[in-house]
Coordinates of C-alpha atoms in Angstrom, one line a residue:
X207 CA 81.5 81.6 92.2
X208 CA 85.0 79.8 92.1
X209 CA 84.8 77.5 89.0
X210 CA 88.5 76.5 88.4
X211 CA 91.7 76.5 90.5
X212 CA 95.1 75.5 88.9
X213 CA 98.4 75.2 90.9
X214 CA 101.8 74.7 89.6
X215 CA 104.9 74.3 91.4
X216 CA 103.6 75.3 95.0
X217 CA 104.7 73.9 98.4
X218 CA 104.1 70.1 97.9
X219 CA 102.2 70.3 94.7
X220 CA 103.7 69.7 91.2
X221 CA 100.7 70.4 89.2
X222 CA 97.0 70.2 90.3
X223 CA 93.8 71.2 88.4
X224 CA 90.4 71.2 89.9
X225 CA 86.9 72.4 88.9
X226 CA 84.3 73.3 91.2
X227 CA 80.5 73.7 90.8
X228 CA 77.5 75.4 92.4
X229 CA 76.3 74.2 95.7
X230 CA 78.1 72.3 98.6
X231 CA 81.6 70.9 97.8
X232 CA 83.5 68.8 100.3
X233 CA 87.1 68.3 100.9
X234 CA 88.6 65.6 103.2
X235 CA 91.7 64.0 103.7
X236 CA 94.1 62.9 106.6
X237 CA 96.0 65.4 108.7
X238 CA 99.0 66.7 107.0
X239 CA 97.8 65.6 103.6
X240 CA 97.8 69.1 102.2
X241 CA 94.4 70.6 102.8
X242 CA 95.9 73.8 104.2
X243 CA 98.2 74.1 101.0
X244 CA 95.2 74.4 98.9
X245 CA 94.0 77.3 101.2
X246 CA 97.5 78.9 101.1
X247 CA 97.4 78.6 97.2
X248 CA 94.0 80.3 97.3
X249 CA 95.3 83.0 99.6
X250 CA 98.3 83.9 97.3
X251 CA 96.0 84.3 94.2
X252 CA 93.8 86.6 96.4
X253 CA 96.7 88.6 97.4
X254 CA 98.4 87.4 100.3
X255 CA 102.3 88.1 100.4
X256 CA 104.8 85.2 99.1
X257 CA 108.3 84.4 99.3
X258 CA 110.7 81.7 97.8
X259 CA 109.4 79.1 100.4
X260 CA 106.2 79.0 98.3
X261 CA 108.1 77.2 95.5
X262 CA 108.4 73.4 95.3
X263 CA 111.1 73.6 92.8
X264 CA 113.2 76.8 93.5
X265 CA 114.5 76.9 89.8
X266 CA 111.1 77.2 88.4
X267 CA 108.3 79.8 88.9
X268 CA 105.1 79.1 90.7
X269 CA 101.9 79.8 89.0
X270 CA 98.5 79.7 90.6
X271 CA 95.4 80.5 88.5
X272 CA 91.7 80.9 89.9
X273 CA 88.7 81.4 87.6
X274 CA 85.6 83.0 89.0
X275 CA 82.1 83.3 87.5
X276 CA 81.1 86.7 88.7
X277 CA 77.8 87.3 86.8
X278 CA 75.1 88.5 89.3
X279 CA 77.8 89.8 91.8
X280 CA 77.2 93.6 90.5
X281 CA 81.0 94.1 90.3
X282 CA 81.1 96.2 87.0
X283 CA 81.5 99.3 89.0
X284 CA 84.2 97.9 91.1
X285 CA 86.2 96.8 88.1
X286 CA 85.9 100.4 86.6
X287 CA 87.0 101.8 89.8
X288 CA 90.1 99.4 89.8
X289 CA 90.7 100.2 86.1
X290 CA 90.2 96.4 85.0
X291 CA 88.3 94.8 82.1
X292 CA 85.2 93.4 83.4
X293 CA 84.6 89.7 82.2
X294 CA 81.9 87.4 83.4
X295 CA 84.4 84.6 83.6
X296 CA 87.2 86.4 85.6
X297 CA 90.9 84.9 85.5
X298 CA 93.1 85.8 88.5
X299 CA 96.8 84.6 88.1
X300 CA 99.6 84.9 90.5
X301 CA 103.2 84.0 89.6
X302 CA 106.2 83.8 92.0
X303 CA 109.5 83.8 90.3
X304 CA 112.6 82.1 91.2
X305 CA 114.0 85.5 92.0
X306 CA 111.5 86.0 94.7
X307 CA 109.8 88.6 92.7
X308 CA 105.8 88.2 92.5
X309 CA 103.4 89.3 89.6
X310 CA 99.7 89.2 89.6
X311 CA 97.1 89.7 86.7
X312 CA 93.4 89.9 86.4
X313 CA 92.0 88.9 83.1
X314 CA 95.6 89.4 81.7
X315 CA 95.9 93.0 83.1
X316 CA 98.9 93.4 85.5
X317 CA 97.6 94.4 89.0
X318 CA 99.0 95.2 92.6
X319 CA 98.4 93.4 95.6
X320 CA 96.0 95.9 96.8
X321 CA 93.8 95.4 93.8
X322 CA 93.7 91.5 94.6
X323 CA 92.8 92.4 98.1
X324 CA 89.9 94.8 96.9
X325 CA 88.7 91.7 94.8
X326 CA 89.1 89.2 97.5
X327 CA 86.3 90.6 99.7
X328 CA 83.9 90.3 96.9
X329 CA 84.8 86.9 95.5
X330 CA 85.8 84.6 98.3
X331 CA 85.7 84.2 102.2
X332 CA 87.9 81.7 103.8
X333 CA 86.7 81.1 107.1
X334 CA 88.7 79.0 109.7
X335 CA 88.2 78.7 113.6
X336 CA 90.9 81.6 114.2
X337 CA 88.9 84.0 112.1
X338 CA 86.0 83.7 114.5
X339 CA 87.4 86.4 116.6
X340 CA 86.1 88.8 113.8
X341 CA 82.9 88.3 115.6
X342 CA 84.2 90.6 118.5
X343 CA 84.9 93.3 116.1
X344 CA 82.2 96.0 116.3
X345 CA 82.5 96.9 112.6
X346 CA 81.8 93.4 111.7
X347 CA 78.8 93.2 114.1
X348 CA 77.5 96.5 112.6
X349 CA 77.9 94.9 109.0
X350 CA 75.8 92.1 109.9
X351 CA 73.0 94.3 111.2
X352 CA 73.3 96.7 108.3
X353 CA 73.2 93.8 105.9
X354 CA 69.8 92.6 107.2
X355 CA 68.4 96.0 107.6
X356 CA 69.4 96.9 104.0
X357 CA 71.2 100.1 105.2
X358 CA 73.8 100.0 102.4
X359 CA 72.5 103.0 100.3
X360 CA 71.7 104.9 103.6
X361 CA 75.2 104.2 104.8
X362 CA 76.6 105.2 101.6
X363 CA 75.0 108.6 101.4
X364 CA 75.7 109.1 105.3
X365 CA 79.6 108.5 104.5
X366 CA 79.4 111.0 101.6
X367 CA 77.7 113.5 104.0
X368 CA 80.3 112.8 106.6
X369 CA 83.1 113.6 104.3
X370 CA 81.7 116.9 103.3
X371 CA 81.1 117.6 107.1
X372 CA 84.7 116.7 108.1
X373 CA 86.0 118.8 105.1
X374 CA 84.1 121.9 106.2
X375 CA 85.2 121.4 109.9
X376 CA 88.8 121.2 108.6
X377 CA 88.4 124.3 106.6
X378 CA 86.7 126.2 109.5
X379 CA 89.6 125.2 111.8
X380 CA 92.2 126.4 109.3
X381 CA 90.0 129.8 108.7
X382 CA 90.0 130.3 112.7
X383 CA 93.6 129.6 113.0
X384 CA 94.6 131.9 110.2
X385 CA 92.3 134.4 111.6
X386 CA 93.9 134.2 115.0
X387 CA 97.2 134.5 113.2
X388 CA 96.2 137.6 111.2
X389 CA 94.7 139.2 114.3
X390 CA 98.3 139.4 115.9
X391 CA 99.5 141.1 112.9
X392 CA 96.3 143.0 112.3
X393 CA 97.4 146.4 114.1
X394 CA 100.9 146.5 112.2
X395 CA 99.4 145.7 109.0
X396 CA 96.5 148.3 109.5
X397 CA 99.4 150.8 110.4
X398 CA 101.3 149.9 107.0
X399 CA 98.0 150.0 105.0
X400 CA 96.9 153.3 106.4
X401 CA 100.4 154.8 105.7
X402 CA 100.2 153.7 102.1
X403 CA 96.7 154.8 101.8
X404 CA 97.3 158.3 102.9
X405 CA 100.4 158.4 100.7
X406 CA 98.1 158.0 97.6
X407 CA 100.8 157.0 95.3
X408 CA 100.4 157.5 91.6
X409 CA 102.0 155.4 88.9
X410 CA 104.9 157.3 87.2
X411 CA 104.7 159.9 89.9
X412 CA 108.2 159.4 91.1
X413 CA 110.0 160.1 87.7
X414 CA 108.0 163.3 87.3
X415 CA 109.0 164.6 90.6
X416 CA 112.6 163.7 90.2
X417 CA 112.6 165.6 86.8
X418 CA 110.9 168.6 88.4
X419 CA 113.3 168.7 91.5
X420 CA 116.3 168.4 89.0
X421 CA 115.1 171.4 87.1
X422 CA 114.4 173.6 90.2
X423 CA 117.9 172.7 91.6
X424 CA 119.5 173.9 88.5
X425 CA 117.3 177.1 88.1
X426 CA 120.1 179.7 87.9
X427 CA 122.0 177.8 85.2
X428 CA 118.7 177.2 83.2
X429 CA 117.9 181.1 83.5
X430 CA 121.3 182.0 82.3
X431 CA 121.3 179.8 79.3
X432 CA 117.8 180.6 78.3
X433 CA 118.6 184.4 78.4
X434 CA 121.9 184.1 76.4
X435 CA 119.9 181.6 73.8
X436 CA 117.4 184.5 73.3
X437 CA 120.1 187.1 72.9
X438 CA 121.6 185.0 70.3
X439 CA 118.4 184.7 68.7
X440 CA 117.1 188.2 68.6
X441 CA 119.9 190.6 68.7
X442 CA 119.4 193.5 66.5
X443 CA 122.7 193.7 65.0
X444 CA 124.3 190.0 65.2
X445 CA 121.1 187.8 66.2
X446 CA 120.2 184.8 64.3
X447 CA 116.9 186.3 63.3
X448 CA 118.5 189.4 61.9
X449 CA 121.1 187.3 60.0
X450 CA 118.6 185.0 58.7
X451 CA 116.4 187.9 57.5
X452 CA 119.4 189.5 55.8
X453 CA 120.1 186.1 54.1
X454 CA 116.5 185.5 53.0
X455 CA 116.6 189.2 51.4
X456 CA 119.7 188.4 49.4
X457 CA 118.2 185.3 48.0
X458 CA 114.9 186.6 47.2
X459 CA 116.6 189.1 44.9
X460 CA 118.2 186.5 42.9
X461 CA 115.5 183.7 43.0
X462 CA 113.8 185.0 39.8
X463 CA 117.0 183.9 37.9
X464 CA 117.2 180.3 38.6
X465 CA 115.0 177.5 40.2
X466 CA 118.2 176.5 42.2
X467 CA 118.1 180.2 43.8
X468 CA 114.3 179.9 44.3
X469 CA 114.6 176.5 46.2
X470 CA 117.3 177.9 48.4
X471 CA 115.4 180.9 49.2
X472 CA 112.3 178.8 50.1
X473 CA 114.3 176.6 52.3
X474 CA 115.7 179.7 54.4
X475 CA 112.3 180.9 54.9
X476 CA 111.4 177.4 56.3
X477 CA 114.4 177.7 58.7
X478 CA 113.3 181.3 59.6
X479 CA 109.8 180.0 60.5
X480 CA 111.1 177.4 62.7
X481 CA 113.5 179.7 64.3
X482 CA 110.6 182.2 64.9
X483 CA 108.7 179.3 66.6
X484 CA 111.8 178.2 68.7
X485 CA 112.3 181.9 69.9
X486 CA 108.6 182.2 70.9
X487 CA 109.0 179.0 73.2
X488 CA 112.2 180.3 74.5
X489 CA 110.6 183.5 75.5
X490 CA 107.8 181.6 77.2
X491 CA 110.2 179.2 79.0
X492 CA 112.3 182.1 80.0
X493 CA 109.2 183.8 81.6
X494 CA 108.1 180.7 83.4
X495 CA 111.4 180.1 85.0
X496 CA 111.5 181.6 88.6
X497 CA 113.1 180.2 91.7
X498 CA 110.4 179.0 94.2
X499 CA 112.1 177.6 97.4
X500 CA 108.7 176.4 98.8
X501 CA 108.2 174.3 95.8
X502 CA 111.6 172.7 96.1
X503 CA 110.7 172.0 99.6
X504 CA 107.5 170.2 98.9
X505 CA 108.9 168.2 96.0
X506 CA 111.9 167.1 98.4
X507 CA 109.4 166.1 101.1
X508 CA 107.2 164.2 98.5
X509 CA 110.1 162.3 97.2
X510 CA 111.5 161.7 100.6
X511 CA 108.3 160.0 101.5
X512 CA 108.4 157.8 98.5
X513 CA 112.1 156.9 99.2
X514 CA 111.3 156.0 102.9
X515 CA 108.2 153.8 101.7
X516 CA 110.4 152.0 99.2
X517 CA 113.0 151.2 101.8
X518 CA 110.5 150.1 104.5
X519 CA 108.8 147.6 102.2
X520 CA 112.0 146.8 100.3
X521 CA 110.3 148.1 96.9
X522 CA 112.2 149.7 94.1
X523 CA 109.1 151.3 92.3
X524 CA 105.9 152.8 93.0
X525 CA 104.2 149.8 91.3
X526 CA 105.6 147.6 93.9
X527 CA 104.3 149.7 96.6
X528 CA 100.9 149.7 95.1
X529 CA 100.9 145.8 95.0
X530 CA 101.9 145.8 98.7
X531 CA 99.0 148.1 99.4
X532 CA 96.6 145.8 97.8
X533 CA 98.0 142.8 99.7
X534 CA 97.8 144.6 103.0
X535 CA 94.4 145.6 101.9
X536 CA 93.4 142.0 101.8
X537 CA 95.0 141.0 105.1
X538 CA 93.2 143.8 106.9
X539 CA 89.8 143.0 105.2
X540 CA 90.4 139.3 106.1
X541 CA 90.4 140.1 109.9
X542 CA 87.5 142.8 109.8
X543 CA 85.5 140.3 107.7
X544 CA 86.6 137.1 109.5
X545 CA 83.3 137.1 111.7
X546 CA 81.1 137.0 108.7
X547 CA 83.2 134.4 106.9
X548 CA 83.3 132.2 109.9
X549 CA 79.7 132.5 110.5
X550 CA 79.1 131.4 107.0
X551 CA 81.3 128.4 107.3
X552 CA 79.4 127.4 110.6
X553 CA 76.2 127.9 108.8
X554 CA 77.3 125.3 106.0
X555 CA 78.4 122.9 108.6
X556 CA 75.1 123.2 110.4
X557 CA 73.1 122.4 107.3
X558 CA 75.3 119.4 106.6
X559 CA 75.0 118.2 110.2
X560 CA 71.3 118.5 110.0
X561 CA 71.1 116.3 107.0
X562 CA 73.6 113.9 108.6
X563 CA 71.4 113.6 111.6
X564 CA 68.3 112.8 109.4
X565 CA 70.2 110.0 107.5
X566 CA 71.7 108.7 110.9
X567 CA 68.2 108.5 112.2
X568 CA 66.9 106.5 109.4
X569 CA 69.7 103.9 109.8
X570 CA 69.3 103.8 113.6
X571 CA 65.4 103.2 113.0
X572 CA 66.1 100.3 110.6
X573 CA 68.8 98.8 112.7
X574 CA 66.4 98.6 115.6
X575 CA 63.8 97.0 113.5
X576 CA 66.1 94.1 112.4
X577 CA 67.9 93.4 115.7
X578 CA 65.0 91.6 117.4
X579 CA 64.8 89.3 114.3
X580 CA 68.6 88.7 114.3
X581 CA 68.6 87.9 117.9
X582 CA 65.6 85.3 117.4
X583 CA 67.1 83.5 114.5
X584 CA 70.6 83.4 116.0
X585 CA 69.2 81.9 119.4
X586 CA 67.1 79.4 117.3
X587 CA 70.1 78.3 115.1
X588 CA 72.3 78.0 118.2
X589 CA 69.7 75.7 119.9
X590 CA 69.7 73.6 116.8
X591 CA 73.4 73.4 117.1
X592 CA 73.5 72.3 120.5
X593 CA 73.4 75.5 122.5
X594 CA 69.8 75.6 123.8
X595 CA 70.5 78.4 126.4
X596 CA 72.5 80.7 124.2
X597 CA 71.1 84.1 124.5
X598 CA 72.2 87.6 122.9
X599 CA 71.7 91.1 124.4
X600 CA 72.1 93.4 121.4
X601 CA 71.5 97.2 122.1
X602 CA 72.1 100.3 120.0
X603 CA 73.5 103.1 122.3
X604 CA 73.1 106.7 120.9
X605 CA 76.3 108.7 120.4
X606 CA 76.6 112.6 120.0
X607 CA 79.5 112.0 117.8
X608 CA 79.3 111.4 113.9
X609 CA 80.8 107.8 113.8
X610 CA 81.9 106.3 110.6
X611 CA 78.6 104.3 109.9
X612 CA 76.2 106.5 111.9
X613 CA 75.4 108.0 115.3
X614 CA 75.2 104.4 117.2
X615 CA 77.5 102.6 119.6
X616 CA 76.7 98.8 119.4
X617 CA 76.5 96.5 122.6
X618 CA 76.6 93.1 121.4
X619 CA 76.6 90.7 124.3
X620 CA 76.4 86.9 124.7
X621 CA 75.6 84.3 127.4
X622 CA 75.9 80.5 126.8
X623 CA 74.4 79.3 129.9
X624 CA 71.1 79.4 131.5
X625 CA 71.1 82.2 134.2
X626 CA 74.5 83.2 133.1
X627 CA 75.8 86.7 132.9
X628 CA 76.1 88.5 129.6
X629 CA 79.6 89.4 128.4
X630 CA 81.6 90.1 125.4
X631 CA 81.8 87.4 122.8
X632 CA 85.7 87.0 123.0
X633 CA 85.5 86.6 126.8
X634 CA 82.5 84.4 127.3
X635 CA 82.5 82.2 124.2
X636 CA 84.5 79.2 123.6
X637 CA 86.3 78.6 120.3
X638 CA 83.6 75.8 119.4
X639 CA 80.8 78.1 120.5
X640 CA 82.3 81.0 118.3
X641 CA 82.5 78.8 115.2
X642 CA 78.8 77.9 115.6
X643 CA 77.9 81.7 116.1
X644 CA 79.7 82.6 113.1
X645 CA 78.1 79.8 111.1
X646 CA 74.6 80.8 112.1
X647 CA 75.5 84.4 111.0
X648 CA 76.8 83.4 107.7
X649 CA 73.7 81.3 107.3
X650 CA 71.4 84.3 108.2
X651 CA 73.5 86.7 105.9
X652 CA 73.2 84.1 102.9
X653 CA 69.6 84.5 103.0
X654 CA 69.6 88.2 102.8
X655 CA 72.6 89.4 100.6
X656 CA 74.8 88.1 97.8
X657 CA 77.8 86.6 99.6
X658 CA 81.0 85.5 97.8
X659 CA 82.1 81.9 97.8
X660 CA 82.6 80.7 101.4
X661 CA 85.2 78.2 102.3
X662 CA 84.8 76.6 105.9
X663 CA 88.1 75.4 107.2
X664 CA 87.5 72.8 109.6
X665 CA 85.1 74.9 111.9
X666 CA 83.4 71.6 112.9
X667 CA 86.3 70.7 114.9
X668 CA 85.1 69.4 118.4
X669 CA 81.5 68.8 117.3
X670 CA 80.0 65.4 116.9
X671 CA 76.7 63.5 117.1
X672 CA 73.4 65.4 116.3
X673 CA 74.9 68.8 116.3
X674 CA 77.2 67.7 113.2
X675 CA 74.1 66.8 111.2
X676 CA 72.7 70.1 112.1
X677 CA 75.9 71.9 110.8
X678 CA 75.6 69.9 107.7
X679 CA 72.1 71.0 107.2
X680 CA 72.9 74.5 107.7
X681 CA 75.8 74.3 105.2
X682 CA 73.3 72.5 102.7
X683 CA 70.9 75.3 103.1
X684 CA 73.3 78.0 102.6
X685 CA 74.6 76.3 99.3
X686 CA 71.1 76.9 98.0
X687 CA 72.1 80.7 97.8
X688 CA 75.7 80.6 97.3
X689 CA 78.8 78.2 96.8
X690 CA 80.0 76.5 99.9
X691 CA 83.2 74.7 100.2
X692 CA 84.1 72.9 103.4
X693 CA 87.2 71.1 104.6
X694 CA 85.8 68.7 107.1
X695 CA 86.7 65.5 109.2
X696 CA 83.0 64.7 109.9
X697 CA 81.5 61.9 107.8
X698 CA 77.9 63.5 108.5
X699 CA 79.0 66.9 106.8
X700 CA 81.1 65.1 104.0
X701 CA 77.9 63.1 102.9
X702 CA 76.0 66.3 102.3
X703 CA 78.1 67.6 99.4
X704 CA 77.2 68.0 95.9
X705 CA 80.9 66.9 95.0
X706 CA 83.6 65.4 97.2
X707 CA 87.2 65.8 96.7
X708 CA 90.1 64.0 98.6
X709 CA 93.7 65.4 99.5
X710 CA 96.1 62.8 99.7
X711 CA 99.9 62.5 99.7
X712 CA 102.0 60.6 97.0
X713 CA 105.2 60.2 95.8
X714 CA 107.1 61.3 92.5
X715 CA 110.6 60.2 92.0
X716 CA 111.3 59.7 95.6
X717 CA 109.8 63.1 96.5
X718 CA 106.5 63.5 98.6
X719 CA 103.6 65.4 96.7
X720 CA 100.2 66.4 97.6
X721 CA 97.3 65.7 95.3
X722 CA 93.6 66.3 94.9
X723 CA 91.0 64.1 93.1
X724 CA 87.3 64.3 92.7
X725 CA 85.8 61.0 94.0
X726 CA 83.3 58.7 92.3
X727 CA 80.4 57.5 93.9
X728 CA 82.2 54.4 95.0
X729 CA 85.2 56.1 96.0
X730 CA 83.2 58.4 98.1
X731 CA 81.3 55.6 100.0
X732 CA 84.9 54.3 100.8
X733 CA 86.1 57.8 101.8
X734 CA 83.1 58.2 104.2
X735 CA 83.5 54.9 105.6
X736 CA 87.2 55.5 106.3
X737 CA 86.1 58.7 108.2
X738 CA 83.7 56.3 110.2
X739 CA 86.0 53.5 111.2
X740 CA 89.6 54.3 110.1
X741 CA 91.7 52.4 107.4
X742 CA 90.3 49.2 108.2
X743 CA 86.8 49.7 106.7
X744 CA 84.1 47.2 108.0
X745 CA 80.9 46.3 106.3
X746 CA 78.8 48.1 108.8
X747 CA 81.0 51.3 108.1
X748 CA 80.2 50.8 104.4
X749 CA 76.5 50.4 105.2
X750 CA 76.5 53.4 107.4
X751 CA 78.2 55.4 104.7
X752 CA 75.7 54.6 102.0
X753 CA 73.0 55.5 104.5
X754 CA 74.7 59.0 105.1
X755 CA 74.8 59.6 101.4
X756 CA 71.3 58.7 100.8

């Protein structure tokens, strides 16, 4: 509920402060007095775009502040989603600076215009004649039916399922496209994979093969040097072993004379033992060395295979080839297993679709239950509002597609005249008829769901007599469930308000300004009398005004 509105330096307003209460509030005033300025200010504070033309004094900033009592609106979750501090008395402030920049705050937290627009739908509904075109919007028509059918939880569940369904379908499409693309490369990838599979490469294999081949390619030099090394070591006359034996014998003879000689003899013995071991290995190595042309050929072939694979795959090591082999294995397996993966995804989609169908069916059932009631109530209210022959043809048409709010298409047709053909609202209903239809819908909704504050902006234009009394009664009934503010030119409606405000023009320092005041009982009688008879108020007009107020 809107409880307070403060406007500073906006359009024709210098400074204006107004408090609102529950029930029905009336705003009246002459044409051009500034009623539209109030709506413009409210629009700004709720997120409409602004420019410097909004400023009365372009050297000062414009500030518009609205306070709402939001207790009972169940907005805590929305405030959390918008990352706002929840306050039962929420204050929204909009500032337009002389530079043209705009700032907005909710409970002193800076916010964007998108946040204000998200709050707007929950806090205030400014309704004018041109907005009746919303009646022809199918999504609005569905929202009315679903509100009466209490479908909010079902539709929320359906939308969650629909998001999952669309996500799975998108994944399936991507999987099918990838599979198709992979199939084109499958034969080539399979050839590359088999080639690497048959190669059966081992880590470190290349270095071992290159070492072996290098050894075999130098076999003659190796054999020669090994033979000569053995000759140097074991020659009976000048071989190292013979000389070491002689050296050891000499030192052994004098080792008993000194510890130094003994240590030298022991060291020579160690050298002799090590040399004996080396000679043994030399003999073994010499015996193993033999020229084998077949082995050289095999090694060359194996290495050439590795080099060819490395060149083909732009790899420099066997490890890189093994990684490529693993990647090819995945690509080949993806194509070979694609049928199973696609079938699994299709199964998931089928399961979700089954649940969606169940929820959609429940939504359709509850819609069909309330449509006759909605039709009956609308036709009754419109009859009361001077349209006794108004008829509606509201029908749900089943759809095979998953739509945003179920599996129904809606046909919402209207006929204003007896025996007339049914047609779309925007084609067969006049502006005045659309206003009365919208008023009737809002009346029905107010009795079934928690609506925000509603402001009617002269939707009673072109209406008079008993119909105006009926409109006033409907607004009065609505105000029992919600806060209603109406801008009107009709005294019958103005007399039904709990409080009555008048918009008027004044002058300050030679400059025209708009003002708003809460009327006292006497002032209210005078205002309604003027609405009845003009500026020259007659006694009969005053008497009539008092009768209306009573």
